[in-house]
Short mmCIF file of C-alpha atoms in Angstrom, two decimals:
data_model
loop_
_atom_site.label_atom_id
_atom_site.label_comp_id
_atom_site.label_asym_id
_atom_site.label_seq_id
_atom_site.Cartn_x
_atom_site.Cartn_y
_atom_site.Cartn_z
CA UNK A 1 0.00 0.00 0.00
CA UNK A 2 1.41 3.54 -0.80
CA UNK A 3 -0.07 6.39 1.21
CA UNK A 4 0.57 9.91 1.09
CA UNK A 5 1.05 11.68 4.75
CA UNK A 6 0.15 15.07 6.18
CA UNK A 7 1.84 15.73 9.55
CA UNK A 8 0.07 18.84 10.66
CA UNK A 9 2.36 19.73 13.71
CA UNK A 10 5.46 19.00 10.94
CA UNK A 11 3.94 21.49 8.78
CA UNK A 12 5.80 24.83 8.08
CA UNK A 13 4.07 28.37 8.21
CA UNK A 14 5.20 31.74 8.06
CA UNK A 15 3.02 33.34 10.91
CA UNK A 16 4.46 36.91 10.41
CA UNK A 17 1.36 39.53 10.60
CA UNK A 18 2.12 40.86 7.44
CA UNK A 19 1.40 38.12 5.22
CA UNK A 20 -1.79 36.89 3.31
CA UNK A 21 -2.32 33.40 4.92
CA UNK A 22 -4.51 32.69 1.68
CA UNK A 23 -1.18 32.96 -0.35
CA UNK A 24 0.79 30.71 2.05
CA UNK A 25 -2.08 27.81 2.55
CA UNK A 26 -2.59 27.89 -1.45
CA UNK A 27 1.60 27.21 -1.58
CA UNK A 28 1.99 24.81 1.15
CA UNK A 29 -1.28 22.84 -0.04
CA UNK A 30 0.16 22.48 -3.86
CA UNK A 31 3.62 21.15 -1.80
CA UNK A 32 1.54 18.48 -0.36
CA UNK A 33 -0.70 17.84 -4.38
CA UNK A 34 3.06 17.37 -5.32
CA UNK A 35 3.69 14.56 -2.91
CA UNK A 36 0.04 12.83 -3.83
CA UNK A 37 1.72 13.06 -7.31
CA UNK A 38 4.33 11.25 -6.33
CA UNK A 39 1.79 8.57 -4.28
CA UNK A 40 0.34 8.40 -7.44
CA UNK A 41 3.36 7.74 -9.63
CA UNK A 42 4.19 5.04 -7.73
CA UNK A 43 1.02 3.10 -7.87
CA UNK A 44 1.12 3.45 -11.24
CA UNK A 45 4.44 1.92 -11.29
CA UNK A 46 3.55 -0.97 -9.05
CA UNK A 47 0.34 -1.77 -11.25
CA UNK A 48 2.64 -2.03 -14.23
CA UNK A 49 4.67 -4.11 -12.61
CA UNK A 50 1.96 -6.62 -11.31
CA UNK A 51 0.82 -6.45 -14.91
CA UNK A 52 3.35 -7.74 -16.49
CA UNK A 53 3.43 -10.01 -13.57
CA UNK A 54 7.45 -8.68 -12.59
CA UNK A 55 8.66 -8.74 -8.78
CA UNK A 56 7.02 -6.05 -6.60
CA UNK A 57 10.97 -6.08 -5.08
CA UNK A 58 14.17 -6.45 -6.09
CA UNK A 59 16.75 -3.66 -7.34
CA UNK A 60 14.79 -2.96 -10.58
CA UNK A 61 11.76 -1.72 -8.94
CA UNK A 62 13.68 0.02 -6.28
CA UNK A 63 15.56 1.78 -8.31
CA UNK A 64 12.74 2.81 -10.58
CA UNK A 65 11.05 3.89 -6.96
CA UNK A 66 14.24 6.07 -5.94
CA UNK A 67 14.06 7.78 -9.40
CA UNK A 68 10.97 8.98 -8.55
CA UNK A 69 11.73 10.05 -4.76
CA UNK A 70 14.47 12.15 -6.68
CA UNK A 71 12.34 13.45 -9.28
CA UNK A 72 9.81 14.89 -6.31
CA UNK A 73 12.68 16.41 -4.40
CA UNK A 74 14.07 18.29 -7.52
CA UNK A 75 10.20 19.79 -8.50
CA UNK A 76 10.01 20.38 -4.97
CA UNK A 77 12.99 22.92 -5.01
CA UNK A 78 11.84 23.97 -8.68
CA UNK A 79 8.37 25.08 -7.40
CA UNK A 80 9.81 26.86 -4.43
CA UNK A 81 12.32 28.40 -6.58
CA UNK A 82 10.66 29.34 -9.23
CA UNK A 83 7.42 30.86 -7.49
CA UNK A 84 9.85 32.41 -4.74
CA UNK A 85 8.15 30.64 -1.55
CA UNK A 86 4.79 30.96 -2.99
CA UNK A 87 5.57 35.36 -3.32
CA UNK A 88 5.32 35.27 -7.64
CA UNK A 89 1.54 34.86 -8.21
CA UNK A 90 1.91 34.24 -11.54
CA UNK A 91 4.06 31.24 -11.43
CA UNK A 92 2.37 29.69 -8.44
CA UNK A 93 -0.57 30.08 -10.65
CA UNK A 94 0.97 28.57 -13.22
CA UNK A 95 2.18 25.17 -11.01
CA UNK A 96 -1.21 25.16 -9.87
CA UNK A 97 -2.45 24.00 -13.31
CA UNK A 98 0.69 21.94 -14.01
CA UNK A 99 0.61 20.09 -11.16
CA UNK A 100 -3.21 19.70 -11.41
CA UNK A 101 -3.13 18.68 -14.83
CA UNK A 102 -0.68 15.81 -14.02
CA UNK A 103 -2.95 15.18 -10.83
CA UNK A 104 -5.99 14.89 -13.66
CA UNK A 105 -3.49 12.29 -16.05
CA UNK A 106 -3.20 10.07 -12.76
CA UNK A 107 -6.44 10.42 -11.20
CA UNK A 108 -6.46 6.44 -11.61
CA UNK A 109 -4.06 6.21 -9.13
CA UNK A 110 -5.02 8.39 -6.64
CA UNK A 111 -5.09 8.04 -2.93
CA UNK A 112 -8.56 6.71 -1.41
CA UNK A 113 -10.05 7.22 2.56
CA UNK A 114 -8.29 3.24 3.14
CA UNK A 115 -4.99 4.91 1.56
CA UNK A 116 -5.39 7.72 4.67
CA UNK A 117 -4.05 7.88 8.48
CA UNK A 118 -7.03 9.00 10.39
CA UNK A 119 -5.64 11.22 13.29
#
């Protein structure tokens, strides 16, 4: 089973007065969609693989699993970077619909209420 975690108390936030908490939530919540992404890419992986009836372990799969750890760190870093922390409205609009159009490709594979940690 592959499940995608939210650790509220792990969470960051910026609690200075002078910032729009709309702004912040909207950023932290596509940080999070990016992770489900990830949950996502890996079912899809492991479906494939039970498909064509190959081992759900050994260093293939692993390594195919890895790859996309590292691919989520680097957009990660690429979505902070390029939308400076959420601050560029423009390009956090524009992840927005990235991310939620590969969301949309996947939506096969997405996580379900068994796939969740009830607190």
């Amino acid at each position: 089973m592959v499940r995608v975690e939210f650790y509220k108390a792990k969470s960051w936030m910026n609690k200075t007065a002078d910032m729009d908490i709309s702004y912040t939530v909207a950023h932290e919540q596509l940080h999070f969609d990016i992770v489900e992404l990830t949950g996502r890419k890996i079912r899809r992986l492991l479906a494939t693989y039970a498909a064509r009836k190959k081992s759900l372990s050994g260093p293939e799969i692993t390594a195919e699993i890895v790859c996309t750890y590292e691919e989520e760190d680097s957009l990660q870093a690429m979505y902070d970077e390029d939308t400076y922390a959420g601050n560029d409205l423009f390009q956090q609009g524009r992840w927005t619909a990235l991310v939620g159009r590969s969301l949309k490709q996947l939506a096969k594979y997405k996580s379900t209420a068994a796939d969740c940690i009830q607190p």
